[in-house]
XYZ file of C-alpha atoms in Angstrom:
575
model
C 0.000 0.000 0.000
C 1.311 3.355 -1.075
C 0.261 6.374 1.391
C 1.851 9.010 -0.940
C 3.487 9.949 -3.706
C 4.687 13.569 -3.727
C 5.175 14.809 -7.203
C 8.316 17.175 -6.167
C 10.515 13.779 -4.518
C 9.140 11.252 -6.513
C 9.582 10.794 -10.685
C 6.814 11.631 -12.826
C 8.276 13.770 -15.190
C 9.275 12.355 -19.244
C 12.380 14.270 -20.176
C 14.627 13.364 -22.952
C 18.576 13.713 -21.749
C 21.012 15.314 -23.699
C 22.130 12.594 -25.017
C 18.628 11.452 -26.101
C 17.708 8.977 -23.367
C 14.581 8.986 -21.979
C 14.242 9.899 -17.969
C 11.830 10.093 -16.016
C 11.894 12.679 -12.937
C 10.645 14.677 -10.262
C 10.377 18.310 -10.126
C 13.030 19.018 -7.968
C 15.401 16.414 -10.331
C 13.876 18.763 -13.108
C 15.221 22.268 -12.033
C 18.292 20.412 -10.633
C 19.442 18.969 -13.750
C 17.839 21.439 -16.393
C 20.599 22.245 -18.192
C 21.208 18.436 -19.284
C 17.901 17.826 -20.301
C 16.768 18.424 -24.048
C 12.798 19.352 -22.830
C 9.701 17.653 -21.031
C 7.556 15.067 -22.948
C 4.598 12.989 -22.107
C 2.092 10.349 -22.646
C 0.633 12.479 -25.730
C 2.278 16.004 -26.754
C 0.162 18.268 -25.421
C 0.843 16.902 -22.127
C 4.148 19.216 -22.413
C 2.964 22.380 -22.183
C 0.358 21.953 -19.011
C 3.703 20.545 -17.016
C 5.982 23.214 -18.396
C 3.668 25.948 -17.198
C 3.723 24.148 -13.499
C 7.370 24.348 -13.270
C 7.275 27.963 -14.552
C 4.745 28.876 -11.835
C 7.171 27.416 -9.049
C 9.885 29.625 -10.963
C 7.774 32.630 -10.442
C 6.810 31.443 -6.963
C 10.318 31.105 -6.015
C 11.786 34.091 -6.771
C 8.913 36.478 -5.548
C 10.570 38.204 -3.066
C 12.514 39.571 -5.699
C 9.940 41.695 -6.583
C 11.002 45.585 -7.912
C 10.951 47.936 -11.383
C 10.538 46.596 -14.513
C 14.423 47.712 -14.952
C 15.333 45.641 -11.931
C 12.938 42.939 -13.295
C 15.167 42.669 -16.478
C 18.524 42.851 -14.415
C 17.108 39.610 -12.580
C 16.307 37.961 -15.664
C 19.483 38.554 -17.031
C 20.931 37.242 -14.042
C 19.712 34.209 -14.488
C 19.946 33.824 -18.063
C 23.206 33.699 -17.782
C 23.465 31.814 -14.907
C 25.035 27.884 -15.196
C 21.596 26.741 -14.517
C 19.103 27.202 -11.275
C 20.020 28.898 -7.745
C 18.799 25.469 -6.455
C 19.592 26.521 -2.475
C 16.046 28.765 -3.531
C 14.263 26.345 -5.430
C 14.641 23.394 -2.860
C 13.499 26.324 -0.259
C 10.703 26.725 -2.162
C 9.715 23.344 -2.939
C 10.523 22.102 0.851
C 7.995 25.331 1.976
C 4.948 23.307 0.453
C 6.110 20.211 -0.169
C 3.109 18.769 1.362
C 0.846 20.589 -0.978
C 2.307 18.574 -3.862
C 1.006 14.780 -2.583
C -0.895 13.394 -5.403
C -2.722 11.023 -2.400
C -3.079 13.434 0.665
C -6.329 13.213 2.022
C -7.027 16.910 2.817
C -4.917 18.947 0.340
C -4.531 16.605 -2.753
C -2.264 18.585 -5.532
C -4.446 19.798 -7.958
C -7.459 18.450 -6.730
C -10.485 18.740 -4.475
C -10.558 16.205 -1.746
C -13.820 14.095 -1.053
C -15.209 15.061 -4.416
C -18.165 12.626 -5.150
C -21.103 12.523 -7.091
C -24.394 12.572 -6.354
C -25.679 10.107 -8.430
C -22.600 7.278 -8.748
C -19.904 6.922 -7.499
C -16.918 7.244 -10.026
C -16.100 7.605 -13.594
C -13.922 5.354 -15.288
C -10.368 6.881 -16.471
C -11.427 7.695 -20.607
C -12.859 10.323 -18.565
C -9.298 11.238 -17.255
C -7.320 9.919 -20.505
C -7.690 11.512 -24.004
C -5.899 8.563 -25.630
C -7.932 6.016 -24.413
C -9.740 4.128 -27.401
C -13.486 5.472 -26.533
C -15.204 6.561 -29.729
C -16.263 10.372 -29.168
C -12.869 11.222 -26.814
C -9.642 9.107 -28.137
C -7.255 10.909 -29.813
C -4.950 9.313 -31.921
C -4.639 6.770 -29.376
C -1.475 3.892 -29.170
C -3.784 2.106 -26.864
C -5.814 -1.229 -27.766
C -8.906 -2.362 -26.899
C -11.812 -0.837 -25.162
C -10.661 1.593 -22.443
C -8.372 1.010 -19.158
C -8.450 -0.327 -15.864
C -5.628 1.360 -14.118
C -3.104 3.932 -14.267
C 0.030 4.483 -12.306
C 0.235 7.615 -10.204
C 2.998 9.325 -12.312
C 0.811 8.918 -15.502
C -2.484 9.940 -13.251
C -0.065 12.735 -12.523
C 0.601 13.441 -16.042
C -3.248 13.714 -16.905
C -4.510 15.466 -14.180
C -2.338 18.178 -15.480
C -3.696 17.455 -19.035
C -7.351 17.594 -18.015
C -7.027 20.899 -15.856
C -5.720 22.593 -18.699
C -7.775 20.884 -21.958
C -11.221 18.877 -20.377
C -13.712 19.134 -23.344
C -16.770 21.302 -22.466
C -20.543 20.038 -22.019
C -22.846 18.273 -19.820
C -20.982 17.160 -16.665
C -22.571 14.870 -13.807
C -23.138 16.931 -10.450
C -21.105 16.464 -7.878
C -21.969 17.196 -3.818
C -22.019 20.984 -2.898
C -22.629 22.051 -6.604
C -25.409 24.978 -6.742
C -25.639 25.031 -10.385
C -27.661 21.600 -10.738
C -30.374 21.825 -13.872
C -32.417 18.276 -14.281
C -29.184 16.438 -12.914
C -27.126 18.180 -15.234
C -24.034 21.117 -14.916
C -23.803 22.464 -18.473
C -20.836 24.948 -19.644
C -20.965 27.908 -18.369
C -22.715 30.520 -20.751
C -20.550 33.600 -22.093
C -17.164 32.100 -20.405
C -14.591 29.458 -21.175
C -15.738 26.051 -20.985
C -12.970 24.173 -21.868
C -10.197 23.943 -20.249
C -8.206 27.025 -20.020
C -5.389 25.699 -22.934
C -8.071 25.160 -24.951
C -9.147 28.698 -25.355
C -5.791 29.561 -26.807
C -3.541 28.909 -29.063
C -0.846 27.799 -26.821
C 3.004 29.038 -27.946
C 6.076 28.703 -26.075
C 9.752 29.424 -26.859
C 12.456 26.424 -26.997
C 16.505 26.982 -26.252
C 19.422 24.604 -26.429
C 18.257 22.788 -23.148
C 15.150 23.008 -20.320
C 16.830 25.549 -18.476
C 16.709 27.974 -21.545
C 13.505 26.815 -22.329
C 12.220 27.969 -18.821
C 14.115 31.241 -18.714
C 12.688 32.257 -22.140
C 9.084 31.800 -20.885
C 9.619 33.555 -17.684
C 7.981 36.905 -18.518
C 8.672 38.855 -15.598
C 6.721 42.043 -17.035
C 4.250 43.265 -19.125
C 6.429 44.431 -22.592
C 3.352 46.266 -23.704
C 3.046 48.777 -20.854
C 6.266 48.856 -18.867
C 5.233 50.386 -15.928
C 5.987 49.542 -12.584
C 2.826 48.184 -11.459
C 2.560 45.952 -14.161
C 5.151 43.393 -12.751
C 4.008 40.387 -13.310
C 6.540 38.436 -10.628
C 5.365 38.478 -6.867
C 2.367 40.103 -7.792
C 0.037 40.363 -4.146
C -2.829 37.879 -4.571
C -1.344 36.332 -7.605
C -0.863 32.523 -6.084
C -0.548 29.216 -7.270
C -3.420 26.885 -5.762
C -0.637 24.769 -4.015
C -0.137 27.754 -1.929
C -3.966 28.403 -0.305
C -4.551 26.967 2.911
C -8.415 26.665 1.779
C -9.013 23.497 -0.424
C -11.526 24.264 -3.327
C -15.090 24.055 -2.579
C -17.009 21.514 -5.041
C -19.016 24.178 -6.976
C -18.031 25.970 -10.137
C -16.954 29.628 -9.802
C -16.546 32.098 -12.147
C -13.441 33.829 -11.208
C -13.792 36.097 -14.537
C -10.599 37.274 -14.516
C -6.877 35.712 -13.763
C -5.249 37.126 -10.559
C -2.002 37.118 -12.019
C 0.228 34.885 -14.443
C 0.691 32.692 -11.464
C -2.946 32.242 -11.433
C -2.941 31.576 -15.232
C -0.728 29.131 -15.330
C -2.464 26.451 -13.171
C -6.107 28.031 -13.238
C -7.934 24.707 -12.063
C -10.672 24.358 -14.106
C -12.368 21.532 -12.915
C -12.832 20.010 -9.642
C -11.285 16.601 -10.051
C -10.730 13.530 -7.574
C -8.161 10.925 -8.536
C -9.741 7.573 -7.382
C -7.041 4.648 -6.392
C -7.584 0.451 -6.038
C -8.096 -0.733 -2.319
C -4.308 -1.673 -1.972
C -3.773 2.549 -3.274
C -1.184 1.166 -5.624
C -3.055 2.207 -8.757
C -5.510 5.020 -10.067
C -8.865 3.080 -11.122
C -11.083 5.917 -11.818
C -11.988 9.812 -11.284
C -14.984 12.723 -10.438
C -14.355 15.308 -12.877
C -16.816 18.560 -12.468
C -16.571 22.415 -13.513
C -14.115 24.526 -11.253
C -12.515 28.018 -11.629
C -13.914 29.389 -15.277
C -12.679 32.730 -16.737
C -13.819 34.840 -19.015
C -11.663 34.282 -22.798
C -11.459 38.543 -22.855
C -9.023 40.731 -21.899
C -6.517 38.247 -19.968
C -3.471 39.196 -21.884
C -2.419 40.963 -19.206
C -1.811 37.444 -16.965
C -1.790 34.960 -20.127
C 1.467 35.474 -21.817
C 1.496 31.799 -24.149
C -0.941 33.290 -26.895
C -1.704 35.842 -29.983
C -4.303 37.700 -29.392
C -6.716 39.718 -31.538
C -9.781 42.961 -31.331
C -13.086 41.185 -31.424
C -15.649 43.820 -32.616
C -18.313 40.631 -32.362
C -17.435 40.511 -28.432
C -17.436 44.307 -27.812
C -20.926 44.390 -28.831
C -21.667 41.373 -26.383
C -20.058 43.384 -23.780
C -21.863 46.956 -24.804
C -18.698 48.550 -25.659
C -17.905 51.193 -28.032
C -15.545 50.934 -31.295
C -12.236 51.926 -29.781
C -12.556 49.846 -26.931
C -13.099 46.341 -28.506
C -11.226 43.419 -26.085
C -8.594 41.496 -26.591
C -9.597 37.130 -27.404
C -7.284 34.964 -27.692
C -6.278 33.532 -31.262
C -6.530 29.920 -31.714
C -4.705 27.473 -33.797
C -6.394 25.808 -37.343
C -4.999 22.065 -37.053
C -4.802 21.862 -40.912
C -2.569 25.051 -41.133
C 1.009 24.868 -40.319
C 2.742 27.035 -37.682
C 4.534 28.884 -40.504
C 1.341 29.796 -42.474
C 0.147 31.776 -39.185
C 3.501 33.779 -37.879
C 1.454 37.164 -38.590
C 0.073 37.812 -35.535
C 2.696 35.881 -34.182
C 5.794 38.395 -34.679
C 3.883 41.049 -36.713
C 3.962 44.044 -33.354
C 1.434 46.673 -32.918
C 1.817 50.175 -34.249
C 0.097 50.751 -30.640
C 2.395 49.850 -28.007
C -0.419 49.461 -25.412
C -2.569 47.316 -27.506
C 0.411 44.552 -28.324
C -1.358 41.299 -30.026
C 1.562 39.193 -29.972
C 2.432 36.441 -27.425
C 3.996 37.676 -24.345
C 6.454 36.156 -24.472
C 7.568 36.829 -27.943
C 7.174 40.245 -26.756
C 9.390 39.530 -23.502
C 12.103 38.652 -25.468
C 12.502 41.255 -27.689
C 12.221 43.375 -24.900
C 15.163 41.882 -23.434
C 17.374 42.243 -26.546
C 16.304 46.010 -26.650
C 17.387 46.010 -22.977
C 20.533 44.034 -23.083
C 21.926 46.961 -25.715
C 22.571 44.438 -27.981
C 23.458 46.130 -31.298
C 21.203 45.002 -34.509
C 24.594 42.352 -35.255
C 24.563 40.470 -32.176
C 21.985 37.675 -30.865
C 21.105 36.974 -27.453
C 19.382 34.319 -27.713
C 20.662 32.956 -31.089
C 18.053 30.630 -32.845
C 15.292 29.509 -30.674
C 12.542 26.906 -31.811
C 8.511 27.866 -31.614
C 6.212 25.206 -30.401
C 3.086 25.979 -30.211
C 0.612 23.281 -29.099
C -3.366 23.190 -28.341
C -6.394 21.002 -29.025
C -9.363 21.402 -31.297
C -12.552 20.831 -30.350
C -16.053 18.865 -31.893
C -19.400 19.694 -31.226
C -20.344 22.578 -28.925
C -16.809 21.958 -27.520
C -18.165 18.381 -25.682
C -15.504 16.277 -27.800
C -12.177 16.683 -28.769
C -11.612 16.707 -32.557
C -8.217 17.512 -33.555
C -4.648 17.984 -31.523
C -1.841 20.691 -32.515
C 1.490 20.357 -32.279
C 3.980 21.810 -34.825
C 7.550 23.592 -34.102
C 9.511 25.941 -36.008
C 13.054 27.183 -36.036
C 13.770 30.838 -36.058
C 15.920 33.606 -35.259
C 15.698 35.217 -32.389
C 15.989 38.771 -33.688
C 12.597 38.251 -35.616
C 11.235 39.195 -32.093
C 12.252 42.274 -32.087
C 9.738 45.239 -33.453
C 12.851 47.055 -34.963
C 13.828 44.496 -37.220
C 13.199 44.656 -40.514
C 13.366 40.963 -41.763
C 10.012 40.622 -40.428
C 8.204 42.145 -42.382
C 9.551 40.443 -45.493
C 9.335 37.269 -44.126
C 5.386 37.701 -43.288
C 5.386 39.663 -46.592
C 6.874 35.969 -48.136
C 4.381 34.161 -46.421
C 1.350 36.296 -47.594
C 1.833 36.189 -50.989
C 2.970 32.569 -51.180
C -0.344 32.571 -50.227
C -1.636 34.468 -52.885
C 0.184 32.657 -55.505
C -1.436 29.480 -54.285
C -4.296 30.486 -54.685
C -3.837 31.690 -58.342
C -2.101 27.710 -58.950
C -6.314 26.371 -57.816
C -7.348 29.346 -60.135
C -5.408 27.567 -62.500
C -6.181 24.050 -61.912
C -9.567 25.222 -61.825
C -9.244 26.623 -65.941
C -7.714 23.222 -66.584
C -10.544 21.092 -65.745
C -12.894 23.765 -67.480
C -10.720 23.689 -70.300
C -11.552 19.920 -70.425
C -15.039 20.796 -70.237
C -15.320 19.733 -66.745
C -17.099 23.203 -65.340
C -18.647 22.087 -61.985
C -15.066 21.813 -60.032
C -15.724 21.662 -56.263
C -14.686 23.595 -53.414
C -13.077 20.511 -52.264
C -10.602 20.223 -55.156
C -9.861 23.050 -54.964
C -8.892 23.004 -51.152
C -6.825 19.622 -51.979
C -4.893 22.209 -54.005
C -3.950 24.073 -52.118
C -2.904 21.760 -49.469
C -1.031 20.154 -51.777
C 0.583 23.141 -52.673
C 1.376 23.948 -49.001
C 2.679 20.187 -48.356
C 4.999 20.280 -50.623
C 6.540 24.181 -49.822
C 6.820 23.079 -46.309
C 10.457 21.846 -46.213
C 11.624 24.747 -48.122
C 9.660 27.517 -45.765
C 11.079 25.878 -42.620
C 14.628 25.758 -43.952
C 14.170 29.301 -45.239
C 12.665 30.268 -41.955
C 15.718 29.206 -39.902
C 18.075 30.536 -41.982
C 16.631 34.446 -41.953
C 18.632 35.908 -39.667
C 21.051 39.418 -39.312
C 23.579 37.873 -41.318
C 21.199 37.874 -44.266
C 20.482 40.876 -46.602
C 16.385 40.938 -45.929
C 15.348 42.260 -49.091
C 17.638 39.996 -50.951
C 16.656 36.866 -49.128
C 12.902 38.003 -49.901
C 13.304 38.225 -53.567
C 15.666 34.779 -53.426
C 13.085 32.922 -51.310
C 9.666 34.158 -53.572
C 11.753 33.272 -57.154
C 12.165 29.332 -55.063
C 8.246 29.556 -54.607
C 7.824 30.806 -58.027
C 9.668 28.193 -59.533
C 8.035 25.674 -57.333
C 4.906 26.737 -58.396
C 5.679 26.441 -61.761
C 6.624 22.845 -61.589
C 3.464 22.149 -59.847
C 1.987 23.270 -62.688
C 3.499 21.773 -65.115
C 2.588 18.422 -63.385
C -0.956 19.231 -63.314
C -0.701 20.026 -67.004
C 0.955 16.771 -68.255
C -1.793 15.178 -65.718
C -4.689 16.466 -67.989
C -6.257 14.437 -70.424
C -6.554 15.144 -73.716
C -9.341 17.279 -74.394
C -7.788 19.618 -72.270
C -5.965 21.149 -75.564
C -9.403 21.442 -76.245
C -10.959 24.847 -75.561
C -14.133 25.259 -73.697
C -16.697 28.096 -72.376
C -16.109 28.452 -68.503
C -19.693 27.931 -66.708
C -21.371 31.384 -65.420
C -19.615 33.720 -67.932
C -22.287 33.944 -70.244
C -19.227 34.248 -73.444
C -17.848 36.773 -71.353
C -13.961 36.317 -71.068
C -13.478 34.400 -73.951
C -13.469 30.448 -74.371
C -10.608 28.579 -71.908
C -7.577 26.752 -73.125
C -4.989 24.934 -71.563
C -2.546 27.759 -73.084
C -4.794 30.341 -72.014
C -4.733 29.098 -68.253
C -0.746 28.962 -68.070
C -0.690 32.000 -69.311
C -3.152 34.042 -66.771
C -0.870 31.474 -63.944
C 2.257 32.986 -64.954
C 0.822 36.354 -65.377
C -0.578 36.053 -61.586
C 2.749 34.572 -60.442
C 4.542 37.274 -61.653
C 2.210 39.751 -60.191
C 2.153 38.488 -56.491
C 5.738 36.941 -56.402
C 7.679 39.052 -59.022
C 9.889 38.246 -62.088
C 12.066 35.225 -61.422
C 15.878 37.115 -61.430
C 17.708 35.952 -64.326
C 21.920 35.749 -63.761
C 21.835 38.931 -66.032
C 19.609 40.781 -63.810
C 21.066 39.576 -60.877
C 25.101 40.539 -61.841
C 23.373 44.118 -63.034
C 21.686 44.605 -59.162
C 25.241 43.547 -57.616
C 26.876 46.217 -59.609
C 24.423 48.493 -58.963
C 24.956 48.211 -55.645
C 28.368 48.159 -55.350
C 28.404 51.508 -57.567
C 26.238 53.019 -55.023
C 28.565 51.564 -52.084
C 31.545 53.649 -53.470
C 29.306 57.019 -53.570
């Protein structure tokens, strides 16, 4: 019989080593040996991020008492970015102060959980209710598991996806559980106008990767708001900003709505449900759960606290809210599980011409904040090249099922997260008209088929079009991607990069033309033109394509007109 197991002493934790092995540890093994550890993995990906943002909460929690300016903010951060790795004497402080608070099995203060939660009506649910991968019709998600659900769990993976279902749990009817005041016919539904979902899976969830965990912490740890810079918008120590490990209260059974975060403390392990982790009679296993609603916020106006997500003006929700243009709020973007991360960097890196309405991620923000404040000069990088992960889940039918997962990363320069740097906007300006020219290869594909005197092409051929398209300009945007940095010439690089996608394009093309049959020398009146336009032909549909192409993307550079732009260029060097 096991009486506890304390997620700070005992392993729980999948890491991958430096050298690629794979570990499994506790929290206090986790900050102690950071800087040999390549990241944090899990059961499923988007296990990752819930876990990451509990170790940056103790990071925040542990260093509150350094509290101060946002200049002597950055002076601490700097401090320990460059640091070997973790003041551990303050960490193991930390972590001894409430060490208690982190038993997965304590019978009054359970971590994460709401002791002697039961419902009214049966007495526990089985663990597909805990599990996203198990194999249950409406909730398994690309599951590895076989056959028809599971029996038991051990407490590190119970661990694991109590953290998962605090941050994700799909929205919808939920069974009542004793104490809950908002019982209708023996049901709790979502709460109406507020997040119902776990809190992760209102967002489109980004975080920054380094070299090893330690960097990868440090890098999230915004210790300010970027956007305002003032003094009482420190987000470290903040007074009633408090992770729940902390209250001496346990969590009453019903469902609050909080509204707001209290701080990025707060944000970072919001519990949104009420859950009880059930174990077998010899407490050696987890056998099942009770899962209600818990702490639910409002998706507005949170930037503030939430610092792992784009954000964007919702007109739609100002006049929900009764307020005036002008003073639309702030939603969080979410993620489109059939786009890649490249195809949606805009709001990513793209910064606000109004510094006190910034849209981008925090901590995107955070970091070129630090570069400004280091003084490093527009040649040097802090940070180097960093990788973007962003991760999330998409959701079915009124949010009650989950119906995609997202998890795509991206190598990138640092500098792009700065607002003064120029190769941003030609990389976004890349990406939107690769976008563009896409579009004009469907157009294209479109006048093929017509040309064959197939006129009723669907919307669904023409999506597989573009997808195709994007598939195959993937490896080249990701290598281009990592390779835009200071050393590059920006405008240069631009032109380089759109003549690749140009020529890619091309060859596409050309594919889709030796694909056609034969009629498709043929010529044929497009449907819905009425004669206007002229009849379609094969050579009259290559020819608006390359006309388009050269439109969005520019004429391909030729040797000639390349040697003629050096010299140029060197003529105006020696002026």
């Amino acid at each position: 019989m096991v009486d506890h197991f304390n997620l700070i002493s005992d392993p729980w934790i999948p890491c991958v080593s430096a050298d690629g092995k794979s570990v499994e540890l506790s929290l206090r093994e986790l900050f102690a040996q950071a800087t040999e550890l390549r990241g944090i993995t899990g059961d499923i990906p988007q296990q990752v991020m819930p876990i990451l943002r509990i170790a940056l909460a103790v990071l925040y929690e542990a260093y509150a008492d350094r509290r101060g300016t946002c200049e002597e903010m950055s002076d601490l951060w700097m401090e320990v970015w460059e640091g070997d790795g973790f003041d551990m004497a303050r960490i193991d402080a930390y972590l001894s102060r409430y060490e208690d608070r982190f038993d997965l099995l304590d019978a009054s203060k359970p971590f994460f959980q709401t002791p002697d939660l039961q419902y009214t009506a049966k007495d526990l649910d089985p663990l597909d209710v805990l599990i996203a991968d198990v194999p249950k019709a409406e909730r398994a998600l690309f599951t590895m598991r076989s056959g028809d659900g599971i029996d038991a769990v051990s407490f590190a993976e119970a661990a694991r996806w109590l953290a998962f279902i605090q941050a994700y749990d799909t929205a919808g009817i939920k069974s009542p559980v004793v104490g809950n005041t908002q019982v209708t016919n023996n049901k709790v539904y979502a709460p109406k106008g507020a997040v119902g979902t776990g809190w992760l899976g209102a967002i489109g969830g980004i975080f920054v990767e380094g070299d090893n965990l330690f960097q990868t912490l440090v890098l999230n740890w915004v210790l300010y708001d970027p956007s305002s810079g003032d003094d009482d918008d420190v987000l470290l120590g903040r007074p009633g900003d408090e992770a729940p490990w902390r209250k001496d209260e346990a969590p009453t059974p019903d469902m609050v709505i909080q509204g707001r975060f209290h701080g990025v403390v707060d944000a970072l392990t919001l519990q949104s449900r009420r859950v009880r982790l059930i174990a077998d009679e010899e407490r050696t296993r987890i056998i099942g759960c009770v899962v209600c609603y818990g702490n639910i916020v409002h998706a507005y106006d949170n930037n503030g606290d939430e610092q792992m997500t784009a954000w964007y003006l919702s007109p739609n929700q100002a006049k929900k809210l009764g307020r005036s243009a002008g003073s639309e709020p702030l939603m969080p973007r979410t993620y489109d599980p059939s786009r890649n991360l490249w195809r949606g960097l805009a709001p990513i890196l793209q910064a606000s011409e109004e510094r006190h309405r910034e849209l981008r991620p925090g901590v995107i923000a955070w970091l070129g904040e630090m570069q400004h404040y280091a003084g490093w000069h527009s040649d040097d990088h802090l940070f180097g090249c960093v990788t973007l992960h962003a991760q999330g889940m998409a959701y079915g039918t009124q949010s009650s099922v989950f119906d995609a997962s997202i998890d795509d990363s991206l190598r990138i320069a640092s500098v792009m997260f700065r607002d003064d740097y120029d190769g941003v906007k030609v990389l976004l300006d890349v990406i939107d008209r690769t976008d563009k020219a896409i579009r004009a290869l469907a157009d294209f594909v479109r006048n093929l088929h017509t040309a064959a005197g197939q006129c009723t092409a669907s919307q669904a051929a023409r999506y597989d079009v573009i997808e195709s398209a994007y598939a195959q300009m993937d490896a080249m945007f990701r290598d281009r991607i990592a390779r835009f940095d200071k050393s590059q010439d920006a405008e240069r690089y631009g032109k380089q990069w759109r003549d690749d996608v140009h020529r890619a394009l091309l060859t596409m093309a050309q594919r889709y033309l030796d694909q056609s049959p034969a009629q498709a020398f043929g010529a044929h009146m497009p449907d819905g033109r009425n004669g206007k336009g002229g009849i379609m032909t094969s050579g009259r549909a290559l020819l608006e394509l390359r006309g388009a192409l050269n439109a969005t993307l520019g004429i391909i550079a030729t040797p000639e007109t390349t040697s003629e732009n050096n010299k140029t260029e060197g003529d105006d060097n020696d002026q």
